Amino acid sequence: MGDRFRRRFLDVLCSIYLYNEHRGYTAIDRMLTAIRSSWPDDQALIGLVERHRADERKHYLMFRRWFERRGVMPLDLDRAFGHIDRFVEIMFGSPIDDLPPELIGRDDLFERLCRIISLTEKRGHRQVEDLLRNAAVRDDSTLTKIFRVIEQDEPSHWAPYDGWLRDHGRRPPNWWEHLVDGFVHGELLAFKLPLLFLTPGLARRTAWPDQDEDACPPDTTLRAA
């Protein structure tokens, strides 16, 4: 694979991942607010979701370090490139940021959200397995380490949501939800990613998406990976 092609592919791929990992943990913050309000005594669920949030933040920081070491900022992407954004908009008819915590905390809506997150995380795990077989990813030892960490973390991410559905006697995802998940993934993989790859001069971020959050920890994440 030509070096220029490989660098462009990884630039686009990691920009998408960085956006989605940041989107993931900030969306989980809204869920945690709803869970603590609606099920304050379910400390097991709260702990598992907090762990999920911590992992998403960790993954985001790994991609941020990857870009920092390359000396470039990621491409400036919006929610059109977010899997969970598109999935929620289709299933709820509203962006996730417009869903107030008191609605997320309703049993019927939380049930739906659990299925969406479970499908998204399982899809993400399969995607990481595919990427670890990709020549461009394998040629980048740091990126390979990042995806190995994500591969190990992912199974624990859908567990709390599958567990809530099971413990409350709710159904698993149906054919329609699987279909929407496949559509969102296919749209990103077959249309949006190639469009980014082939479009020259795309704007890059001028600041990190977490710039207004707590200061980033020392650069130890990748070494730990």
PDB file of C-alpha atoms in Angstrom:
ATOM      1  CA  MET A   1       0.000   0.000   0.000  1.00  0.00           C
ATOM      2  CA  GLY A   2       1.455   3.375  -1.042  1.00  0.00           C
ATOM      3  CA  ASP A   3       2.600   5.523   1.842  1.00  0.00           C
ATOM      4  CA  ARG A   4       0.500   8.513   0.766  1.00  0.00           C
ATOM      5  CA  PHE A   5      -2.626   6.366   0.433  1.00  0.00           C
ATOM      6  CA  ARG A   6      -1.966   4.699   3.784  1.00  0.00           C
ATOM      7  CA  ARG A   7      -1.434   7.993   5.623  1.00  0.00           C
ATOM      8  CA  ARG A   8      -4.617   9.459   4.172  1.00  0.00           C
ATOM      9  CA  PHE A   9      -6.644   6.380   5.042  1.00  0.00           C
ATOM     10  CA  LEU A  10      -5.391   6.389   8.634  1.00  0.00           C
ATOM     11  CA  ASP A  11      -5.953  10.139   8.919  1.00  0.00           C
ATOM     12  CA  VAL A  12      -9.603   9.743   7.916  1.00  0.00           C
ATOM     13  CA  LEU A  13     -10.120   6.571   9.953  1.00  0.00           C
ATOM     14  CA  CYS A  14      -8.667   8.005  13.153  1.00  0.00           C
ATOM     15  CA  SER A  15     -10.535  11.293  12.744  1.00  0.00           C
ATOM     16  CA  ILE A  16     -13.777   9.315  12.657  1.00  0.00           C
ATOM     17  CA  TYR A  17     -12.759   7.242  15.659  1.00  0.00           C
ATOM     18  CA  LEU A  18     -11.667  10.270  17.678  1.00  0.00           C
ATOM     19  CA  TYR A  19     -15.024  11.946  17.036  1.00  0.00           C
ATOM     20  CA  ASN A  20     -16.979   8.816  17.966  1.00  0.00           C
ATOM     21  CA  GLU A  21     -15.011   8.054  21.126  1.00  0.00           C
ATOM     22  CA  HIS A  22     -15.483  11.623  22.364  1.00  0.00           C
ATOM     23  CA  ARG A  23     -19.146  11.491  21.399  1.00  0.00           C
ATOM     24  CA  GLY A  24     -19.449   8.205  23.215  1.00  0.00           C
ATOM     25  CA  TYR A  25     -18.338   9.316  26.643  1.00  0.00           C
ATOM     26  CA  THR A  26     -20.115  12.672  26.503  1.00  0.00           C
ATOM     27  CA  ALA A  27     -23.365  10.904  25.567  1.00  0.00           C
ATOM     28  CA  ILE A  28     -22.849   8.442  28.421  1.00  0.00           C
ATOM     29  CA  ASP A  29     -22.646  11.407  30.791  1.00  0.00           C
ATOM     30  CA  ARG A  30     -26.263  12.189  29.899  1.00  0.00           C
ATOM     31  CA  MET A  31     -27.232   8.563  30.456  1.00  0.00           C
ATOM     32  CA  LEU A  32     -25.545   8.491  33.844  1.00  0.00           C
ATOM     33  CA  THR A  33     -27.540  11.529  34.917  1.00  0.00           C
ATOM     34  CA  ALA A  34     -30.736   9.707  33.957  1.00  0.00           C
ATOM     35  CA  ILE A  35     -29.714   6.425  35.614  1.00  0.00           C
ATOM     36  CA  ARG A  36     -28.728   8.090  38.890  1.00  0.00           C
ATOM     37  CA  SER A  37     -32.062   9.886  38.955  1.00  0.00           C
ATOM     38  CA  SER A  38     -34.313   6.993  37.916  1.00  0.00           C
ATOM     39  CA  TRP A  39     -32.485   4.026  39.500  1.00  0.00           C
ATOM     40  CA  PRO A  40     -30.339   5.536  42.284  1.00  0.00           C
ATOM     41  CA  ASP A  41     -30.135   2.235  44.185  1.00  0.00           C
ATOM     42  CA  ASP A  42     -28.803   0.247  41.231  1.00  0.00           C
ATOM     43  CA  GLN A  43     -25.152   0.776  42.077  1.00  0.00           C
ATOM     44  CA  ALA A  44     -24.099  -2.225  39.996  1.00  0.00           C
ATOM     45  CA  LEU A  45     -25.561  -0.686  36.829  1.00  0.00           C
ATOM     46  CA  ILE A  46     -24.148   2.739  37.658  1.00  0.00           C
ATOM     47  CA  GLY A  47     -20.694   1.251  38.225  1.00  0.00           C
ATOM     48  CA  LEU A  48     -20.726  -0.652  34.923  1.00  0.00           C
ATOM     49  CA  VAL A  49     -21.839   2.397  32.956  1.00  0.00           C
ATOM     50  CA  GLU A  50     -19.193   4.520  34.697  1.00  0.00           C
ATOM     51  CA  ARG A  51     -16.593   1.976  33.606  1.00  0.00           C
ATOM     52  CA  HIS A  52     -17.920   2.171  30.057  1.00  0.00           C
ATOM     53  CA  ARG A  53     -17.610   5.947  30.186  1.00  0.00           C
ATOM     54  CA  ALA A  54     -14.035   5.733  31.487  1.00  0.00           C
ATOM     55  CA  ASP A  55     -13.065   3.357  28.671  1.00  0.00           C
ATOM     56  CA  GLU A  56     -14.531   5.631  25.996  1.00  0.00           C
ATOM     57  CA  ARG A  57     -12.577   8.550  27.461  1.00  0.00           C
ATOM     58  CA  LYS A  58      -9.423   6.426  27.507  1.00  0.00           C
ATOM     59  CA  HIS A  59      -9.911   5.462  23.870  1.00  0.00           C
ATOM     60  CA  TYR A  60     -10.451   9.093  22.904  1.00  0.00           C
ATOM     61  CA  LEU A  61      -7.193  10.075  24.599  1.00  0.00           C
ATOM     62  CA  MET A  62      -5.300   7.336  22.765  1.00  0.00           C
ATOM     63  CA  PHE A  63      -6.448   8.695  19.415  1.00  0.00           C
ATOM     64  CA  ARG A  64      -5.655  12.219  20.536  1.00  0.00           C
ATOM     65  CA  ARG A  65      -2.085  11.133  21.415  1.00  0.00           C
ATOM     66  CA  TRP A  66      -1.809   9.452  18.026  1.00  0.00           C
ATOM     67  CA  PHE A  67      -2.582  12.735  16.257  1.00  0.00           C
ATOM     68  CA  GLU A  68      -0.339  14.718  18.596  1.00  0.00           C
ATOM     69  CA  ARG A  69       2.591  12.463  17.755  1.00  0.00           C
ATOM     70  CA  ARG A  70       1.947  13.000  14.058  1.00  0.00           C
ATOM     71  CA  GLY A  71       1.904  16.756  14.604  1.00  0.00           C
ATOM     72  CA  VAL A  72      -1.512  17.322  12.991  1.00  0.00           C
ATOM     73  CA  MET A  73      -5.049  17.928  14.191  1.00  0.00           C
ATOM     74  CA  PRO A  74      -7.861  15.545  13.210  1.00  0.00           C
ATOM     75  CA  LEU A  75     -10.337  16.388  10.484  1.00  0.00           C
ATOM     76  CA  ASP A  76     -13.194  18.577  11.696  1.00  0.00           C
ATOM     77  CA  LEU A  77     -16.146  16.182  11.670  1.00  0.00           C
ATOM     78  CA  ASP A  78     -19.686  16.608  12.938  1.00  0.00           C
ATOM     79  CA  ARG A  79     -22.432  14.247  14.033  1.00  0.00           C
ATOM     80  CA  ALA A  80     -23.042  13.105  10.463  1.00  0.00           C
ATOM     81  CA  PHE A  81     -20.028  10.836  11.069  1.00  0.00           C
ATOM     82  CA  GLY A  82     -21.174   9.554  14.450  1.00  0.00           C
ATOM     83  CA  HIS A  83     -22.658   6.053  14.565  1.00  0.00           C
ATOM     84  CA  ILE A  84     -24.555   6.616  17.805  1.00  0.00           C
ATOM     85  CA  ASP A  85     -25.710  10.055  16.597  1.00  0.00           C
ATOM     86  CA  ARG A  86     -27.279   8.670  13.431  1.00  0.00           C
ATOM     87  CA  PHE A  87     -28.732   5.633  15.190  1.00  0.00           C
ATOM     88  CA  VAL A  88     -30.390   7.739  17.899  1.00  0.00           C
ATOM     89  CA  GLU A  89     -31.712  10.289  15.397  1.00  0.00           C
ATOM     90  CA  ILE A  90     -33.338   7.538  13.335  1.00  0.00           C
ATOM     91  CA  MET A  91     -34.792   5.632  16.289  1.00  0.00           C
ATOM     92  CA  PHE A  92     -35.842   8.628  18.416  1.00  0.00           C
ATOM     93  CA  GLY A  93     -36.383  11.263  15.722  1.00  0.00           C
ATOM     94  CA  SER A  94     -34.162  13.639  17.674  1.00  0.00           C
ATOM     95  CA  PRO A  95     -30.422  14.283  18.189  1.00  0.00           C
ATOM     96  CA  ILE A  96     -29.118  12.723  21.373  1.00  0.00           C
ATOM     97  CA  ASP A  97     -28.277  16.158  22.781  1.00  0.00           C
ATOM     98  CA  ASP A  98     -31.961  17.088  22.592  1.00  0.00           C
ATOM     99  CA  LEU A  99     -33.082  14.124  24.690  1.00  0.00           C
ATOM    100  CA  PRO A 100     -33.513  15.417  28.251  1.00  0.00           C
ATOM    101  CA  PRO A 101     -32.302  13.098  31.037  1.00  0.00           C
ATOM    102  CA  GLU A 102     -35.823  12.783  32.449  1.00  0.00           C
ATOM    103  CA  LEU A 103     -36.934  11.228  29.147  1.00  0.00           C
ATOM    104  CA  ILE A 104     -33.897   8.947  28.921  1.00  0.00           C
ATOM    105  CA  GLY A 105     -34.797   7.748  32.417  1.00  0.00           C
ATOM    106  CA  ARG A 106     -38.238   6.530  31.352  1.00  0.00           C
ATOM    107  CA  ASP A 107     -38.312   2.747  31.237  1.00  0.00           C
ATOM    108  CA  ASP A 108     -39.648   2.537  27.687  1.00  0.00           C
ATOM    109  CA  LEU A 109     -37.113   4.992  26.257  1.00  0.00           C
ATOM    110  CA  PHE A 110     -34.192   3.654  28.281  1.00  0.00           C
ATOM    111  CA  GLU A 111     -35.076   0.184  27.013  1.00  0.00           C
ATOM    112  CA  ARG A 112     -34.814   1.427  23.435  1.00  0.00           C
ATOM    113  CA  LEU A 113     -31.551   3.212  24.169  1.00  0.00           C
ATOM    114  CA  CYS A 114     -30.088   0.064  25.745  1.00  0.00           C
ATOM    115  CA  ARG A 115     -30.725  -1.863  22.544  1.00  0.00           C
ATOM    116  CA  ILE A 116     -29.160   0.899  20.445  1.00  0.00           C
ATOM    117  CA  ILE A 117     -26.021   1.037  22.575  1.00  0.00           C
ATOM    118  CA  SER A 118     -25.693  -2.745  22.696  1.00  0.00           C
ATOM    119  CA  LEU A 119     -25.934  -3.014  18.912  1.00  0.00           C
ATOM    120  CA  THR A 120     -23.491  -0.123  18.440  1.00  0.00           C
ATOM    121  CA  GLU A 121     -20.894  -1.642  20.767  1.00  0.00           C
ATOM    122  CA  LYS A 122     -21.152  -5.099  19.214  1.00  0.00           C
ATOM    123  CA  ARG A 123     -20.864  -3.571  15.748  1.00  0.00           C
ATOM    124  CA  GLY A 124     -17.817  -1.626  16.932  1.00  0.00           C
ATOM    125  CA  HIS A 125     -16.173  -4.787  18.237  1.00  0.00           C
ATOM    126  CA  ARG A 126     -16.590  -6.551  14.900  1.00  0.00           C
ATOM    127  CA  GLN A 127     -15.231  -3.490  13.107  1.00  0.00           C
ATOM    128  CA  VAL A 128     -12.124  -3.440  15.301  1.00  0.00           C
ATOM    129  CA  GLU A 129     -11.518  -7.124  14.570  1.00  0.00           C
ATOM    130  CA  ASP A 130     -11.630  -6.288  10.852  1.00  0.00           C
ATOM    131  CA  LEU A 131      -9.292  -3.312  11.265  1.00  0.00           C
ATOM    132  CA  LEU A 132      -6.725  -5.425  13.089  1.00  0.00           C
ATOM    133  CA  ARG A 133      -6.457  -7.458   9.889  1.00  0.00           C
ATOM    134  CA  ASN A 134      -6.036  -4.321   7.760  1.00  0.00           C
ATOM    135  CA  ALA A 135      -2.543  -3.862   6.308  1.00  0.00           C
ATOM    136  CA  ALA A 136      -2.484  -0.094   6.857  1.00  0.00           C
ATOM    137  CA  VAL A 137      -3.383  -0.503  10.526  1.00  0.00           C
ATOM    138  CA  ARG A 138      -0.923  -3.354  11.056  1.00  0.00           C
ATOM    139  CA  ASP A 139       1.885  -1.217   9.596  1.00  0.00           C
ATOM    140  CA  ASP A 140       1.335   1.347  12.369  1.00  0.00           C
ATOM    141  CA  SER A 141       2.431  -0.318  15.612  1.00  0.00           C
ATOM    142  CA  THR A 142       0.967   2.411  17.821  1.00  0.00           C
ATOM    143  CA  LEU A 143      -2.416   2.244  16.129  1.00  0.00           C
ATOM    144  CA  THR A 144      -2.383  -1.540  16.349  1.00  0.00           C
ATOM    145  CA  LYS A 145      -1.888  -1.240  20.116  1.00  0.00           C
ATOM    146  CA  ILE A 146      -4.800   1.190  20.322  1.00  0.00           C
ATOM    147  CA  PHE A 147      -7.151  -1.172  18.519  1.00  0.00           C
ATOM    148  CA  ARG A 148      -5.950  -4.109  20.649  1.00  0.00           C
ATOM    149  CA  VAL A 149      -6.953  -2.174  23.761  1.00  0.00           C
ATOM    150  CA  ILE A 150     -10.351  -1.352  22.259  1.00  0.00           C
ATOM    151  CA  GLU A 151     -10.839  -4.993  21.237  1.00  0.00           C
ATOM    152  CA  GLN A 152     -10.247  -6.096  24.839  1.00  0.00           C
ATOM    153  CA  ASP A 153     -12.487  -3.410  26.337  1.00  0.00           C
ATOM    154  CA  GLU A 154     -15.511  -3.658  24.053  1.00  0.00           C
ATOM    155  CA  PRO A 155     -17.242  -6.806  25.407  1.00  0.00           C
ATOM    156  CA  SER A 156     -17.741  -5.158  28.804  1.00  0.00           C
ATOM    157  CA  HIS A 157     -19.421  -2.191  27.117  1.00  0.00           C
ATOM    158  CA  TRP A 158     -22.589  -3.892  25.945  1.00  0.00           C
ATOM    159  CA  ALA A 159     -22.900  -6.062  29.063  1.00  0.00           C
ATOM    160  CA  PRO A 160     -24.680  -3.503  31.318  1.00  0.00           C
ATOM    161  CA  TYR A 161     -27.295  -2.725  28.678  1.00  0.00           C
ATOM    162  CA  ASP A 162     -27.964  -6.352  27.786  1.00  0.00           C
ATOM    163  CA  GLY A 163     -28.112  -7.038  31.520  1.00  0.00           C
ATOM    164  CA  TRP A 164     -30.665  -4.294  32.147  1.00  0.00           C
ATOM    165  CA  LEU A 165     -32.873  -5.610  29.346  1.00  0.00           C
ATOM    166  CA  ARG A 166     -32.631  -9.161  30.689  1.00  0.00           C
ATOM    167  CA  ASP A 167     -33.186  -8.213  34.328  1.00  0.00           C
ATOM    168  CA  HIS A 168     -36.256  -6.127  33.459  1.00  0.00           C
ATOM    169  CA  GLY A 169     -37.783  -8.705  31.136  1.00  0.00           C
ATOM    170  CA  ARG A 170     -37.350  -6.572  28.024  1.00  0.00           C
ATOM    171  CA  ARG A 171     -36.846  -7.925  24.537  1.00  0.00           C
ATOM    172  CA  PRO A 172     -33.520  -8.012  22.664  1.00  0.00           C
ATOM    173  CA  PRO A 173     -33.055  -6.001  19.438  1.00  0.00           C
ATOM    174  CA  ASN A 174     -35.516  -6.903  16.692  1.00  0.00           C
ATOM    175  CA  TRP A 175     -35.004  -7.134  12.941  1.00  0.00           C
ATOM    176  CA  TRP A 176     -35.743  -3.435  12.404  1.00  0.00           C
ATOM    177  CA  GLU A 177     -33.151  -2.307  14.922  1.00  0.00           C
ATOM    178  CA  HIS A 178     -30.585  -4.652  13.395  1.00  0.00           C
ATOM    179  CA  LEU A 179     -31.475  -3.260   9.970  1.00  0.00           C
ATOM    180  CA  VAL A 180     -30.994   0.351  11.092  1.00  0.00           C
ATOM    181  CA  ASP A 181     -27.669  -0.545  12.715  1.00  0.00           C
ATOM    182  CA  GLY A 182     -26.509  -2.127   9.465  1.00  0.00           C
ATOM    183  CA  PHE A 183     -27.711   0.857   7.448  1.00  0.00           C
ATOM    184  CA  VAL A 184     -25.879   3.380   9.636  1.00  0.00           C
ATOM    185  CA  HIS A 185     -22.681   1.335   9.492  1.00  0.00           C
ATOM    186  CA  GLY A 186     -22.936   0.780   5.747  1.00  0.00           C
ATOM    187  CA  GLU A 187     -23.634   4.456   5.098  1.00  0.00           C
ATOM    188  CA  LEU A 188     -20.488   5.422   6.991  1.00  0.00           C
ATOM    189  CA  LEU A 189     -18.268   2.717   5.519  1.00  0.00           C
ATOM    190  CA  ALA A 190     -19.433   2.751   1.898  1.00  0.00           C
ATOM    191  CA  PHE A 191     -20.232   6.431   1.398  1.00  0.00           C
ATOM    192  CA  LYS A 192     -18.998   8.832   4.048  1.00  0.00           C
ATOM    193  CA  LEU A 193     -15.514   7.431   4.657  1.00  0.00           C
ATOM    194  CA  PRO A 194     -14.670   7.269   0.921  1.00  0.00           C
ATOM    195  CA  LEU A 195     -16.064  10.788   0.482  1.00  0.00           C
ATOM    196  CA  LEU A 196     -13.721  12.090   3.180  1.00  0.00           C
ATOM    197  CA  PHE A 197     -10.820  10.160   1.699  1.00  0.00           C
ATOM    198  CA  LEU A 198     -11.333  11.594  -1.788  1.00  0.00           C
ATOM    199  CA  THR A 199     -12.096  15.196  -0.813  1.00  0.00           C
ATOM    200  CA  PRO A 200      -8.957  17.365  -0.720  1.00  0.00           C
ATOM    201  CA  GLY A 201      -8.459  20.345   1.545  1.00  0.00           C
ATOM    202  CA  LEU A 202     -10.844  19.289   4.294  1.00  0.00           C
ATOM    203  CA  ALA A 203     -10.777  21.548   7.339  1.00  0.00           C
ATOM    204  CA  ARG A 204      -9.054  20.329  10.461  1.00  0.00           C
ATOM    205  CA  ARG A 205     -10.012  21.011  14.015  1.00  0.00           C
ATOM    206  CA  THR A 206      -8.397  24.069  15.549  1.00  0.00           C
ATOM    207  CA  ALA A 207      -8.913  22.798  19.114  1.00  0.00           C
ATOM    208  CA  TRP A 208      -9.426  19.426  20.755  1.00  0.00           C
ATOM    209  CA  PRO A 209     -13.045  18.545  21.488  1.00  0.00           C
ATOM    210  CA  ASP A 210     -12.245  18.099  25.183  1.00  0.00           C
ATOM    211  CA  GLN A 211     -10.466  21.444  25.559  1.00  0.00           C
ATOM    212  CA  ASP A 212     -13.081  22.686  28.031  1.00  0.00           C
ATOM    213  CA  GLU A 213     -12.967  19.516  30.110  1.00  0.00           C
ATOM    214  CA  ASP A 214     -10.458  18.576  32.778  1.00  0.00           C
ATOM    215  CA  ALA A 215      -6.819  18.755  31.749  1.00  0.00           C
ATOM    216  CA  CYS A 216      -5.579  15.663  29.960  1.00  0.00           C
ATOM    217  CA  PRO A 217      -3.470  13.284  32.082  1.00  0.00           C
ATOM    218  CA  PRO A 218       0.228  12.741  31.344  1.00  0.00           C
ATOM    219  CA  ASP A 219       1.066  10.951  28.118  1.00  0.00           C
ATOM    220  CA  THR A 220       1.054   7.428  29.526  1.00  0.00           C
ATOM    221  CA  THR A 221      -1.974   5.930  27.805  1.00  0.00           C
ATOM    222  CA  LEU A 222      -0.217   4.441  24.807  1.00  0.00           C
ATOM    223  CA  ARG A 223       2.728   3.176  26.819  1.00  0.00           C
ATOM    224  CA  ALA A 224       0.257   1.384  29.041  1.00  0.00           C
ATOM    225  CA  ALA A 225      -1.338  -0.095  25.940  1.00  0.00           C
TER     226      ALA A 225
END
